[in-house]
Structures are given as structure tokens and as C-alpha cells.
XYZ file of C-alpha atoms in Angstrom:
315
model
C 11.780 -24.895 0.383
C 12.263 -21.226 1.157
C 15.205 -19.242 -0.206
C 17.762 -17.543 2.003
C 17.604 -13.767 1.989
C 20.204 -11.031 2.413
C 19.254 -7.831 4.207
C 21.250 -4.620 3.825
C 20.347 -1.725 6.128
C 21.738 1.642 5.121
C 21.074 3.342 8.442
C 18.962 6.461 8.233
C 17.949 5.782 4.647
C 16.731 2.393 3.411
C 16.466 -1.357 3.899
C 17.151 -3.672 0.968
C 16.201 -7.361 0.766
C 17.697 -9.684 -1.855
C 17.491 -13.375 -2.707
C 19.736 -15.244 -5.145
C 21.251 -11.963 -6.297
C 17.910 -10.216 -6.991
C 16.835 -7.210 -4.939
C 13.236 -8.063 -4.114
C 12.366 -4.910 -2.188
C 13.787 -1.683 -0.913
C 12.020 0.058 1.973
C 12.928 3.752 2.008
C 12.220 5.600 5.236
C 14.242 8.764 4.660
C 11.945 11.760 4.001
C 11.568 12.742 0.360
C 12.842 16.175 -0.653
C 9.509 17.493 -2.000
C 6.930 18.226 0.705
C 4.198 18.467 -1.975
C 4.519 14.706 -2.457
C 3.636 14.044 1.217
C 6.905 12.839 2.709
C 6.552 9.311 4.040
C 8.225 5.897 3.824
C 7.567 3.644 0.848
C 8.574 0.271 -0.611
C 10.179 0.559 -4.054
C 11.414 -1.136 -6.074
C 9.445 -4.347 -5.798
C 10.704 -7.166 -8.035
C 9.790 -10.776 -8.717
C 12.256 -13.590 -8.113
C 13.060 -13.431 -11.841
C 14.066 -9.793 -11.344
C 11.094 -8.206 -13.100
C 9.942 -4.827 -11.695
C 6.377 -4.665 -10.386
C 6.183 -1.183 -8.853
C 6.172 2.333 -10.254
C 7.977 5.363 -8.870
C 7.113 9.058 -9.406
C 5.240 8.520 -12.714
C 4.639 11.699 -14.701
C 0.882 11.535 -14.064
C 1.224 11.341 -10.257
C 4.691 12.187 -8.931
C 3.611 11.287 -5.392
C 2.927 7.644 -6.307
C 5.859 5.621 -4.972
C 5.625 1.868 -5.115
C 3.754 0.583 -2.078
C 3.012 3.111 0.659
C 0.621 3.793 3.515
C -1.493 6.859 2.784
C -4.537 8.812 3.878
C -5.974 11.044 1.185
C -8.459 12.882 3.434
C -7.711 13.198 7.139
C -9.435 16.054 8.975
C -8.763 18.400 6.077
C -5.168 17.293 5.521
C -3.772 15.257 2.632
C -1.312 12.516 3.610
C -1.555 11.013 0.121
C 0.384 13.753 -1.644
C -0.158 15.997 -4.644
C -3.217 18.084 -5.395
C -6.065 18.131 -2.876
C -9.638 17.289 -3.840
C -11.771 20.156 -2.492
C -15.205 19.009 -3.601
C -17.237 18.890 -6.835
C -17.203 22.664 -7.379
C -13.504 23.318 -6.798
C -12.119 19.953 -7.891
C -8.397 19.284 -7.499
C -6.150 22.162 -6.543
C -2.600 22.583 -5.342
C -2.797 23.642 -1.693
C 0.634 23.138 -0.178
C -0.474 23.949 3.359
C -2.873 20.980 3.370
C -0.253 18.321 2.605
C 0.921 16.420 5.682
C 3.795 14.011 6.262
C 4.775 10.852 8.146
C 7.973 11.025 10.195
C 10.086 7.953 10.814
C 10.925 7.892 14.534
C 12.788 4.608 14.871
C 12.617 0.825 15.002
C 11.257 -1.018 18.036
C 12.332 -4.336 16.570
C 14.560 -5.426 13.713
C 14.958 -9.178 13.247
C 16.611 -11.043 10.396
C 16.696 -14.834 10.080
C 17.818 -16.997 7.164
C 14.523 -16.607 5.306
C 12.602 -13.781 6.979
C 12.872 -10.073 7.740
C 10.640 -8.530 10.386
C 10.792 -4.981 11.659
C 8.520 -2.801 13.744
C 8.747 0.882 12.867
C 7.373 3.823 14.846
C 6.145 6.883 12.952
C 4.362 10.162 13.665
C 1.750 11.622 11.339
C 2.354 15.385 11.248
C -0.042 17.933 9.762
C 1.412 20.663 7.578
C 1.702 23.198 10.380
C 3.803 20.839 12.516
C 1.152 19.467 14.871
C 1.525 15.779 15.694
C -1.780 14.081 15.020
C -1.181 10.334 15.224
C 1.365 7.738 16.291
C 1.771 4.684 14.122
C 3.292 1.323 14.936
C 4.015 -0.366 11.604
C 5.089 -3.983 11.241
C 6.568 -5.289 8.003
C 7.583 -8.886 7.343
C 9.129 -10.233 4.157
C 8.952 -14.025 4.065
C 8.064 -17.169 2.101
C 10.598 -16.676 -0.693
C 9.873 -19.810 -2.707
C 11.824 -20.297 -5.963
C 9.811 -23.358 -7.019
C 6.601 -21.337 -6.770
C 8.211 -18.151 -8.114
C 6.764 -16.193 -5.181
C 7.556 -14.155 -2.108
C 5.275 -12.460 0.398
C 5.151 -9.149 2.256
C 2.939 -8.628 5.314
C 2.229 -4.989 6.186
C 0.294 -3.989 9.298
C -0.646 -0.639 10.789
C -1.733 0.293 14.293
C -2.599 4.005 14.485
C -3.392 6.004 17.641
C -4.952 9.477 17.739
C -2.735 11.846 19.771
C -4.287 15.064 18.465
C -6.608 15.862 21.350
C -9.733 15.901 19.175
C -11.333 13.414 16.830
C -9.611 12.550 13.564
C -11.892 12.129 10.554
C -10.771 9.669 7.859
C -12.262 9.968 4.374
C -11.474 9.870 0.656
C -12.232 11.862 -2.506
C -15.479 9.897 -2.745
C -16.591 10.968 0.731
C -15.779 14.521 -0.447
C -17.998 14.205 -3.504
C -16.031 12.478 -6.294
C -17.635 9.274 -7.499
C -15.678 6.003 -7.279
C -12.426 7.613 -6.143
C -12.227 6.072 -2.692
C -8.472 5.654 -2.597
C -6.807 5.828 0.796
C -4.876 3.406 3.006
C -2.184 1.048 1.704
C -1.697 1.921 -1.962
C 0.222 0.120 -4.718
C 1.176 1.856 -7.949
C 2.193 -0.511 -10.687
C 4.735 0.092 -13.458
C 3.454 1.719 -16.622
C 3.604 -1.528 -18.629
C 0.962 -2.970 -16.277
C -1.601 -0.476 -17.617
C -4.551 -2.439 -18.926
C -3.616 -5.493 -16.883
C -6.004 -8.248 -15.834
C -7.768 -8.125 -12.469
C -9.537 -11.001 -10.747
C -11.094 -11.686 -7.364
C -12.885 -14.561 -5.627
C -16.280 -16.016 -6.516
C -16.034 -15.216 -10.207
C -15.362 -11.528 -9.713
C -13.245 -9.634 -12.202
C -12.205 -10.448 -15.728
C -9.823 -9.112 -18.342
C -8.283 -5.649 -18.216
C -10.402 -2.677 -17.231
C -13.538 -4.808 -17.124
C -12.060 -6.760 -14.262
C -10.967 -3.646 -12.433
C -14.383 -2.038 -12.868
C -16.090 -5.126 -11.486
C -13.984 -4.991 -8.325
C -13.880 -1.210 -7.888
C -15.678 -0.447 -4.642
C -16.252 -4.110 -3.813
C -16.481 -4.733 -0.052
C -13.634 -6.722 1.448
C -16.225 -8.808 3.242
C -17.248 -10.217 -0.152
C -13.827 -10.086 -1.844
C -11.030 -10.571 0.708
C -8.390 -10.688 -2.044
C -7.617 -9.147 -5.436
C -4.997 -10.280 -7.972
C -3.494 -8.008 -10.636
C -1.545 -9.453 -13.585
C 0.514 -7.382 -16.013
C 2.682 -8.122 -19.048
C 6.189 -6.682 -19.096
C 7.650 -4.574 -21.873
C 11.291 -5.619 -21.842
C 10.924 -9.338 -21.230
C 8.564 -11.965 -22.581
C 6.461 -12.666 -19.551
C 3.864 -11.688 -17.001
C 3.899 -11.057 -13.265
C 1.103 -11.112 -10.708
C 0.531 -9.307 -7.431
C -1.965 -10.750 -4.980
C -3.405 -8.396 -2.341
C -5.190 -9.927 0.641
C -6.879 -8.818 3.852
C -5.942 -10.586 7.074
C -8.981 -12.269 8.678
C -8.970 -9.878 11.655
C -9.510 -6.864 9.378
C -13.196 -7.744 9.341
C -13.314 -6.677 13.005
C -11.516 -3.357 12.509
C -12.976 0.083 13.140
C -14.433 0.518 9.641
C -15.350 -1.767 6.748
C -12.916 -1.768 3.818
C -13.619 -1.664 0.080
C -11.277 -2.162 -2.870
C -9.972 0.701 -4.960
C -8.816 -0.962 -8.192
C -7.758 0.571 -11.500
C -6.218 -0.965 -14.587
C -6.818 2.075 -16.816
C -5.577 4.791 -17.078
C -3.121 3.693 -14.377
C -2.441 0.385 -12.604
C -3.307 0.820 -8.926
C -4.757 -1.165 -6.020
C -5.637 -0.039 -2.493
C -7.672 -1.799 0.208
C -9.430 1.453 1.078
C -10.543 1.911 4.668
C -12.825 4.907 3.936
C -14.126 4.467 0.395
C -17.773 5.486 0.707
C -18.096 6.775 4.289
C -15.938 8.701 6.724
C -15.082 7.288 10.110
C -13.877 8.943 13.314
C -11.008 8.092 15.606
C -11.475 9.637 19.018
C -8.524 10.971 21.076
C -6.479 8.137 22.524
C -8.233 5.495 20.425
C -6.476 3.225 17.934
C -7.269 1.136 14.896
C -5.360 -1.545 13.044
C -5.278 -3.392 9.722
C -3.035 -6.129 8.334
C -2.466 -6.967 4.699
C -0.479 -9.423 2.600
C 1.039 -8.707 -0.793
C 2.303 -11.707 -2.761
C 4.709 -11.021 -5.632
C 4.756 -13.769 -8.248
C 6.277 -14.577 -11.601
C 3.752 -15.542 -14.261
C 0.087 -14.915 -14.972
C -2.118 -16.343 -12.215
C -5.676 -17.478 -12.560
C -8.278 -17.617 -9.802
C -7.443 -21.168 -8.793
C -3.745 -20.344 -8.388
C -4.520 -17.380 -6.154
C -6.952 -19.331 -4.003
C -4.562 -22.272 -3.648
C -1.747 -19.973 -2.553
C -3.866 -18.391 0.162
C -5.121 -21.801 1.283
C -1.609 -23.185 1.586
C 0.003 -20.138 3.223
C -1.825 -19.385 6.445
C -1.703 -16.172 8.396
């Protein structure tokens, strides 16, 4: 049986969702103060039903990493990821403030709360550093399936992005710019520091323990590995938590094939990258969409537990 939820909307700032006295998620849509970190909405903190934190915020190695957030590290020369820009093998990473874009919250088309589900549809504008509006986004977020007996809850996050620039938008990553196996872009999760060295598994025997598992899944095509699970052990409490990241079936028909960006060392991070190895174009007026599910669970999951959850919780 699903647990009742409580939703608190601090208008103009954040949305908080709690169950049984535990804040499971806060979605912050107020712009951050530092433009260098690529102002955009993010979900943090994320917590399990037991109250254990499973997201990191502004870690000292990457101040622009904020829980779970939609990003684009290389978009027609602009950086909507935040922080230093990768300028190619010869120049490497450099601080170039005028290349860092932002995502502006414009409003909510829909905001629905029931006893056990939150669903909202947010409209955003992707703005390059000089103020030009490049893309309109329609983002749908649903928090649901809060199940105390299973120790789980689920978050569905979808994006529909339309090019309003007037010329083609080019989506890439550091790898498409010349850095090997650094294809991060798209929906990105940064884990808490105590998840460093965590275990990563995928379907069909993929993955293993710690960095070995992450290395096995790094760059894996979503067509072969539609889900990835990341388990970490907490510092302050005796226990583990698991996050399960999954592609919706329709993502296979989207504009460009996705691959997994997965790290356990030196940082815990997962992103279903939409432009890992190759750039893709979005022509003026055209749109693309992706939908993902993130399951937050108490305990250390194995492959069978992850597969059973996905089998029993349809899209």
C-alpha cells in the first residue's frame, strides 16, 4: 500500500514532498546566486523513506553539482552544465564566464497533488549567456509509489525541448569535444560523498563492485542496458541505500541514442547521456523528448531486486 504524502509549495522558491515526517525531496526552482554554476532548477535533498540522504549539493570538487538536475554540458558553444568549460584537448578546462548559460523557470502549466502522488508540469527557457533565448522546455515531474513495505519511492522526470533560436542547436559533451569517456550531459545525479566507491550494477550481468562496476557500464548504450543501479553505504548510520535509474521505453525512439555516464570514483555520479559519443542537431522549431525514472530505496539491492521492481511497476 502506498504512503500518503504532504506537499509544501513555497511559491517562487521550492516544492517539498514528505511522507511519514521525512522530507523525501525538495525541488528548487529559484535561480542560484552564482551564474558560474549555471543557474537552473534542481532536486535536492533526496532522501530514502528511512531519512537517509542520497544526493550531494555543491561539493568542493564541483560546486555546480546539485542533487538531480537537467543539464547540457555542450550546447552550440554554451555550457548549461556549470563550472569550467572544456575547450578541447589542447586548452582543456578553463573558466569562461561568458560561455555559461542558464535555465529560467517561467511557470507551472499544471500542479496536481493527490493523497499519494505529486505531478507538476513546469515551463522553462534555456538562455545563453548573452541573454538570447535558445530553447523552450516543458518539464514534467511526478513523485509517486511511496511504499513503506518496500522501502521505496519513485520520481519520473521527463523533458520536451523545442529549439526557438532560429538556427540549429548542436548538442554534445566533453567527449564529442575530444575528452575520452567524459560524455556527461542530460539528467545528472550527484551522490553524497559517502557513496564514493559504491557498487554499480546493470542488466544481463553488467557491472560489479565499486569502480569496476562503474567502468563496465561507462558508455554502455541504453539499448543494451536500459537501467543502472547505484548502491552506497552511509557514514552516519549502519546501512546502505540504492538508487535505480531507468529509461522509459519510448526513449529508444528519441532523436538520438543514449549512453550511460557512470562514475563511482573519484565521485559518485550517474547520467543517462543523450550525446555521449556523437553530437546531434535540433533544427529550428523541432523538439525532442526523454523520460526517466529514479527509484530511491533503503538497503543494498542486487540485480534481481532491481529487475523485479521494474517488472512490477509499469510505466
